[in-house]
XYZ file of C-alpha atoms in Angstrom:
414
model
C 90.918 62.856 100.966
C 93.300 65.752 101.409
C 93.381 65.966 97.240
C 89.987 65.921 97.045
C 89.612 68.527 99.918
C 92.310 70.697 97.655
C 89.966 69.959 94.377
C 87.188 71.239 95.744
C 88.037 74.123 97.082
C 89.613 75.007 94.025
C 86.231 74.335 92.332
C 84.618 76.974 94.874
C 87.096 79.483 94.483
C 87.133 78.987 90.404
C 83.213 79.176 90.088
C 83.261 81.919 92.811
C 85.421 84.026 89.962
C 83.790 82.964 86.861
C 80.086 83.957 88.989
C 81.547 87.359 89.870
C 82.272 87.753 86.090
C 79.104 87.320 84.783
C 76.917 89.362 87.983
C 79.414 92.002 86.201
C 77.854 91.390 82.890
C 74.765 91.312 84.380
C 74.950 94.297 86.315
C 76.180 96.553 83.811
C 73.546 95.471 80.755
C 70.830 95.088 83.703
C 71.991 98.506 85.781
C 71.906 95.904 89.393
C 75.227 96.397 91.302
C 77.024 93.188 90.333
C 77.968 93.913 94.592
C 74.007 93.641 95.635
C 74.311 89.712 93.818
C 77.449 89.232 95.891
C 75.736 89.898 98.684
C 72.596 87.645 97.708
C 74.866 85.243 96.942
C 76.393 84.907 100.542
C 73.068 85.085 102.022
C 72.435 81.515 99.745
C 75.188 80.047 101.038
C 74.668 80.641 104.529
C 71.017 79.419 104.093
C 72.018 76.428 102.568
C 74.852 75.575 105.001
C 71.950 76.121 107.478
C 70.024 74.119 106.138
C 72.796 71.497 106.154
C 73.136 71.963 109.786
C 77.007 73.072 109.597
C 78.206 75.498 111.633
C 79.083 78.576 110.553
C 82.776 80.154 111.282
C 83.919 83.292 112.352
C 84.458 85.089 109.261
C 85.221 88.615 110.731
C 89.067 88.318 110.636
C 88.898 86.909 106.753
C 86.135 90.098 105.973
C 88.285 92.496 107.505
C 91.175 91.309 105.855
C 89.775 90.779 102.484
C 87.876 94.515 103.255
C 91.116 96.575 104.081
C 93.016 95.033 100.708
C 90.071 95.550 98.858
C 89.750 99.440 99.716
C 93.301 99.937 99.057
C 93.169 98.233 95.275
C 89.314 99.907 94.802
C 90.906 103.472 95.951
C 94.339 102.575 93.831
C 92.073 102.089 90.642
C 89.965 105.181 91.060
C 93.200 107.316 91.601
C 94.662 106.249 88.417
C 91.545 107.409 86.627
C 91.924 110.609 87.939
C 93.095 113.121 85.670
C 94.232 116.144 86.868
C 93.933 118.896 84.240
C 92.802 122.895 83.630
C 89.336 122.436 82.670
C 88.346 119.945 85.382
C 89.474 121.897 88.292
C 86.058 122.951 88.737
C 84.709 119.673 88.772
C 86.911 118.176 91.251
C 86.431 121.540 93.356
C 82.855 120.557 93.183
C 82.969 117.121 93.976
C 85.339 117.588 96.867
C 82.843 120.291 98.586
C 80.052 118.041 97.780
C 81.401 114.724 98.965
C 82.088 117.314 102.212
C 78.858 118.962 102.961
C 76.571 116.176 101.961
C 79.091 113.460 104.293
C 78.965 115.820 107.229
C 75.307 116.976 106.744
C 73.786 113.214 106.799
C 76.086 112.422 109.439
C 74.717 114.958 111.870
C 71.664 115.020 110.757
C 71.173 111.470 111.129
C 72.890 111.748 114.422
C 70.479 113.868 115.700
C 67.133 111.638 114.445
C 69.279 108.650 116.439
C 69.205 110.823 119.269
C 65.730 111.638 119.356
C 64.243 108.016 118.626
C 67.378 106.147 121.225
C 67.980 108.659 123.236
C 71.890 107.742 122.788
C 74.676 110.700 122.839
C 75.528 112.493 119.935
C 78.861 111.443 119.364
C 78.464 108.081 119.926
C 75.887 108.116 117.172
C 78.331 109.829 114.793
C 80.107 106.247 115.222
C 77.074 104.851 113.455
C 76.084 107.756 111.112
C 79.439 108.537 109.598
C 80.211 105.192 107.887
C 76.416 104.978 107.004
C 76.777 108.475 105.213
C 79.568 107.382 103.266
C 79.453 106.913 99.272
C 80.696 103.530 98.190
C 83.240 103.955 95.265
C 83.431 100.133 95.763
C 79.499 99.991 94.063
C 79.442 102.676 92.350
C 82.729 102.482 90.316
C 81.546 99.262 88.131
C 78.069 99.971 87.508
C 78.160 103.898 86.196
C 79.512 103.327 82.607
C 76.014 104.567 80.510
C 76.015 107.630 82.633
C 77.256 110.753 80.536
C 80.602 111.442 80.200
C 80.455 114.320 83.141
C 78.203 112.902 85.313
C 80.347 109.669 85.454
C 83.719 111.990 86.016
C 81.344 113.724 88.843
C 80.504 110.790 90.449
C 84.347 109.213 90.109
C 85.437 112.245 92.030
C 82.627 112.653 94.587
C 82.780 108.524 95.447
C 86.608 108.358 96.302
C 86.964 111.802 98.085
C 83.238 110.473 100.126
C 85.647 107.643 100.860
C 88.364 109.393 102.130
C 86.214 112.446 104.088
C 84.405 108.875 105.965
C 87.418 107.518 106.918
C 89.214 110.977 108.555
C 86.112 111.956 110.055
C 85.306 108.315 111.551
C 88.542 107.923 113.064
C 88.497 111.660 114.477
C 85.100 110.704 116.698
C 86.546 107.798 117.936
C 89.912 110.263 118.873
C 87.545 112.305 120.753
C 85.710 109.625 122.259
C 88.802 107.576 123.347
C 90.818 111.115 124.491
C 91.001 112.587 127.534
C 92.419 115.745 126.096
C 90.248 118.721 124.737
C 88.378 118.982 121.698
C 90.969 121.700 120.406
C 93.768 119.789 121.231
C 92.741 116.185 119.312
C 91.567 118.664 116.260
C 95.089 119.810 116.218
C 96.274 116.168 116.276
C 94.059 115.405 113.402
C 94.990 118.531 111.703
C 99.045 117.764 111.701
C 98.177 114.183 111.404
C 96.698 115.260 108.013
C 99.533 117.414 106.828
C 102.451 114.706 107.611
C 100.624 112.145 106.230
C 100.047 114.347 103.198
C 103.897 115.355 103.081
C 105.121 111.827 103.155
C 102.431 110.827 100.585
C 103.843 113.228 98.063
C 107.736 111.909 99.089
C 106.692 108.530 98.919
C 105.300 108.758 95.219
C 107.832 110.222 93.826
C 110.146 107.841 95.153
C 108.377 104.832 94.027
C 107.258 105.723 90.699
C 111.381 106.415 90.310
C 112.693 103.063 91.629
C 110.101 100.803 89.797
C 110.806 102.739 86.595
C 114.516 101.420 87.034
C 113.154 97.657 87.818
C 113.922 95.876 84.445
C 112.468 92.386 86.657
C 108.800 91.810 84.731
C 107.900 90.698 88.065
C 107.337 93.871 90.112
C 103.603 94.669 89.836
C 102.102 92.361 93.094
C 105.751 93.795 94.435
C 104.785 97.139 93.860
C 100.742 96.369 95.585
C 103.021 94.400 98.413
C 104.232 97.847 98.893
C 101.475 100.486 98.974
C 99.824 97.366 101.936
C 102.441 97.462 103.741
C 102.656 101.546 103.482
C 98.481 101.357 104.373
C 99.062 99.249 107.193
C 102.425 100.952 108.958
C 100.246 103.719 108.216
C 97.676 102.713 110.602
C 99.823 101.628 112.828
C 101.282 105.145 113.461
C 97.768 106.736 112.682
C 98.302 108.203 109.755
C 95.635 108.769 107.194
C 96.896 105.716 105.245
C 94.381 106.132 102.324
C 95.571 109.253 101.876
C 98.915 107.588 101.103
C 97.022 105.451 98.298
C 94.973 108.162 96.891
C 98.205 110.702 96.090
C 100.540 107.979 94.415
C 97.691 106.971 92.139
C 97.078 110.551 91.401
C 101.011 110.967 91.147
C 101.478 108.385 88.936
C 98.570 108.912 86.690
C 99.226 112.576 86.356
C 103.164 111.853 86.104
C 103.696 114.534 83.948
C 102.365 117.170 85.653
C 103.936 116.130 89.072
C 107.649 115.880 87.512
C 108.351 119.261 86.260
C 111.594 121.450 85.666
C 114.313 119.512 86.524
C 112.385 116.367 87.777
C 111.434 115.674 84.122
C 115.004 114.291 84.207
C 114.603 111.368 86.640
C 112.132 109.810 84.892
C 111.760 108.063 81.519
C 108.319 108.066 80.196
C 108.031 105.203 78.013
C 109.011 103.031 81.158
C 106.698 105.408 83.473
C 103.612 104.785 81.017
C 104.755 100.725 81.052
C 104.108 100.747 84.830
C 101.208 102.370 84.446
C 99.321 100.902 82.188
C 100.685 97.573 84.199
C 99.318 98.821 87.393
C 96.071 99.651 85.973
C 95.493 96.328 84.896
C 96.484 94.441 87.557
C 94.763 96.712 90.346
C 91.350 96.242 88.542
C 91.689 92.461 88.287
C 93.238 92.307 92.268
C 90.350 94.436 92.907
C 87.404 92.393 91.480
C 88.777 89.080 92.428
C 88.890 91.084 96.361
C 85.350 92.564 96.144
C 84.060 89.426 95.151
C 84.680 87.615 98.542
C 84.406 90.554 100.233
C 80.713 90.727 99.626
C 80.317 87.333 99.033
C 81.725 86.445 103.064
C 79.522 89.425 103.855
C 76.606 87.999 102.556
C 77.688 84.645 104.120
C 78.616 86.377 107.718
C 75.540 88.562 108.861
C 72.015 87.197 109.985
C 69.125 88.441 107.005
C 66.622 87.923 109.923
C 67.777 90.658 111.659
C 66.285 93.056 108.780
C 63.169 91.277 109.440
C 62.263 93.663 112.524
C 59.543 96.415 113.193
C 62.322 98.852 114.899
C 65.496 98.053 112.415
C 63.091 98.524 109.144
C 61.783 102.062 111.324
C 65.211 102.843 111.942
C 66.715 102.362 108.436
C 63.704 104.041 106.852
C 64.397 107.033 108.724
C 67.581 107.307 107.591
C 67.457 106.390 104.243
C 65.121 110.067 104.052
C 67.803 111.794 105.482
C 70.097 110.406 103.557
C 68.330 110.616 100.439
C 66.836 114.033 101.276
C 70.164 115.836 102.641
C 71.669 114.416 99.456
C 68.928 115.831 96.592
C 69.536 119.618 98.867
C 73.393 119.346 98.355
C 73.332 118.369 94.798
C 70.712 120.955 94.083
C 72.521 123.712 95.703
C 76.157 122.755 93.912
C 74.653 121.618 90.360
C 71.065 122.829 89.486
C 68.217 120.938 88.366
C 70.261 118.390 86.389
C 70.528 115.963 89.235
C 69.252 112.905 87.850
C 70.067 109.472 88.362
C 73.058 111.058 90.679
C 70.639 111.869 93.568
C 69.792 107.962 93.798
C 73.586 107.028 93.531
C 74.454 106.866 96.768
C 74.937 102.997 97.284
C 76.545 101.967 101.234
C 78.804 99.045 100.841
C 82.567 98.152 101.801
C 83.633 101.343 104.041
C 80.558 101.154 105.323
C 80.758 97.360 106.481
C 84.524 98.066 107.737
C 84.230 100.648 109.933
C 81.122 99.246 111.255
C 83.194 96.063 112.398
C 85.545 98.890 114.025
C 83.388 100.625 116.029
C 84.552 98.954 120.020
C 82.289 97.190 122.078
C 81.790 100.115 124.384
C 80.974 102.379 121.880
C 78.538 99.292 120.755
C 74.272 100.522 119.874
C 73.431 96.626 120.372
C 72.724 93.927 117.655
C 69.895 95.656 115.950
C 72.564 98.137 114.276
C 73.302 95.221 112.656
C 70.538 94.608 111.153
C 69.694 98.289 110.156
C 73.474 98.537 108.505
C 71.870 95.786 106.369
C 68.805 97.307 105.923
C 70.474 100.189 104.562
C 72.995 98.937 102.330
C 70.326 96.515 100.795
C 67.913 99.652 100.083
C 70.442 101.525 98.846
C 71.227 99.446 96.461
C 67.805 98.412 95.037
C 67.739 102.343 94.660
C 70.761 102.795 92.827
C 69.529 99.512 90.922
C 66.330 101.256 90.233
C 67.543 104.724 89.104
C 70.136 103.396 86.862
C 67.555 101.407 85.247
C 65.315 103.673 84.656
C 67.939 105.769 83.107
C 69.131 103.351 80.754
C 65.273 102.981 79.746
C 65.274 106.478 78.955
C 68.553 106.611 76.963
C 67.357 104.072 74.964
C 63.824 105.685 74.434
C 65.606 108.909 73.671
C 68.072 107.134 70.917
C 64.921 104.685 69.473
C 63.352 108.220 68.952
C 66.114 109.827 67.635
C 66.795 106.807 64.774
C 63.151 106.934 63.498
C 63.635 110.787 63.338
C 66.414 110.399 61.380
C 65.028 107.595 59.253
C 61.902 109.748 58.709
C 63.898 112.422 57.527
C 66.484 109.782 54.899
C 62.732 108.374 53.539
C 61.500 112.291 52.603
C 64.411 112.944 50.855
């Protein structure tokens, strides 16, 4: 019995993997979030298990789990495909006061319509608004490969600093809310927290990327992720902005050469630097996928789809989904023009989302029908981003179908 018991969950796990694979396949020829069939597939299983009449376990522990090591190899893999160089200063300039204003304009704004239809204080709605105003580099990572070359870069940028912005400013209401100190003094706790946590960041790289270039051991790469968790979760532990640590040695190591300069070019050896990272590259992406995959999946599994099913929840998440939507098309107009398209519909809610959610405390709590308008959101943002990024893939192939019969017009005259 106990093999059999070992088989099969084997089985699960192994089809759970090779499923994943092809939603990816799916998603990026289709333009779906490989994430929304995740989630679709959860909700399957925990109909059918209903249906079975077996009780369903508490998976909150295993999602936040699976969440917080997810985030950390998701945030790892955008970092190290960030390049900093000259000509896209502007760019990440641009996404960093974008991922800013439009974070911090749906939050309050959003806020603010919670106020008026619950009649709840402002900054206990910021609890609910921030991580619902957050971009999900989780989503939108995977499924942006047919967008241009600078809109894809744009979006990179704009996705993990949305992620990072979320997280500081999330963490700073519930400082204020939990403090019996002033409003100046916790924003000068945040502030300092931000610039040791920076500080060590940078010292922390610098000495990792030079001890693992010295490991000759070819197993050091899950050593190396053991590492950066444990950094992200003593991090947290003395509330420090832990993805901050993440985001800088990714950024460190994939900009290597621009970070050891002068005399530092001497400590390091760049064939072995260039070894680790095209080592950590590939093992983040495949920890990641294999960690977003049950992420979503549990998710899926975990919450109640009945509680989208609701007059006030579907009110709710409507009204929000303008603001968000609306704030968002104003921002990106402002920064970049007229040439906004799909990016205004890119604005997926997924994994940062879902985890803060679960961290809001119960006396901060809006009730159970948050619940179901968190779902309602991330759902509807989804089918959005689904919908744009189909529609744009329709019209880059209209545009190329047009462009080869213009060019075989042209071979047949001559």
């Amino acid at each position: 019995m106990d093999s059999l018991s070992s088989s099969v969950l084997i089985i699960l796990f192994s089809s759970t993997i090779i499923i994943s694979y092809f939603f990816n396949i799916i998603g990026r020829k289709s333009g779906i979030p490989s994430v929304l069939l995740l989630i679709i597939l959860g909700f399957g299983i925990n109909l059918l298990l209903t249906l079975l009449g077996i009780t369903k376990p508490n998976l909150l522990p295993v999602l936040e789990v699976l969440g917080a090591v997810g985030l950390v190899l998701i945030l790892l893999e955008a970092a190290l495909d960030l390049k900093i160089i000259k000509k896209k200063l502007l760019l990440i300039f641009k996404s960093l006061l974008v991922s800013f204003v439009g974070l911090v304009g749906t939050a309050l704004a959003s806020a603010y319509l919670l106020f008026f239809l619950l009649e709840s204080p402002i900054l206990n709605n910021l609890l609910y608004t921030i991580p619902m105003s957050i971009l999900s580099s989780a989503i939108i990572l995977p499924s942006i490969d047919d967008l241009e070359k600078d809109k894809k870069e744009f979006m990179v940028y704009e996705s993990t600093f949305s992620d990072i912005w979320g997280i500081i400013g999330f963490y700073s209401v519930l400082s204020l809310l939990g403090s019996s100190e002033n409003v100046v003094a916790v924003q000068n706790d945040i502030f300092n927290n931000l610039i040791i946590s920076f500080v060590f960041s940078i010292l922390i790289s610098y000495l990792l990327i030079f001890i693992f270039q010295k490991i000759t051991s070819s197993v050091k790469l899950f050593l190396l992720i053991s590492v950066l968790l444990l950094l992200y979760s003593l991090g947290n532990i003395f509330n420090l902005s832990s993805l901050l640590i993440i985001l800088i040695f990714g950024l460190v190591l994939n900009n290597y050469r621009l970070f050891f300069f002068g005399t530092l070019k001497d400590l390091i050896d760049t064939e072995k630097v260039e070894k680790v990272l095209s080592d950590v590259r590939l093992i983040s992406a495949e920890s990641a996928f294999v960690m977003r995959t049950f992420f979503f999946i549990i998710f899926g599994w975990s919450v109640s789809l009945i509680s989208i099913f609701n007059v006030k929840v579907i009110f709710i998440g409507l009204c929000l989904l303008a603001v968000i939507y609306l704030v968002r098309l104003v921002v990106l107009f402002v920064f970049n023009g007229r040439n906004i398209f799909p990016q205004v519909f890119l604005a997926p809610r997924g994994l940062i989302t879902i985890l803060l959610f679960f961290a809001i405390p119960d006396e901060f709590s809006g009730g159970d029908d948050f619940e179901g308008v968190l779902l309602f959101v991330i759902l509807s943002s989804c089918l959005i981003m689904s919908w744009s990024l189909i529609s744009h893939k329709n019209k880059l192939s209209k545009t190329e179908d047009q462009q080869n019969e213009i060019e075989s017009n042209g071979q047949h005259e001559d």
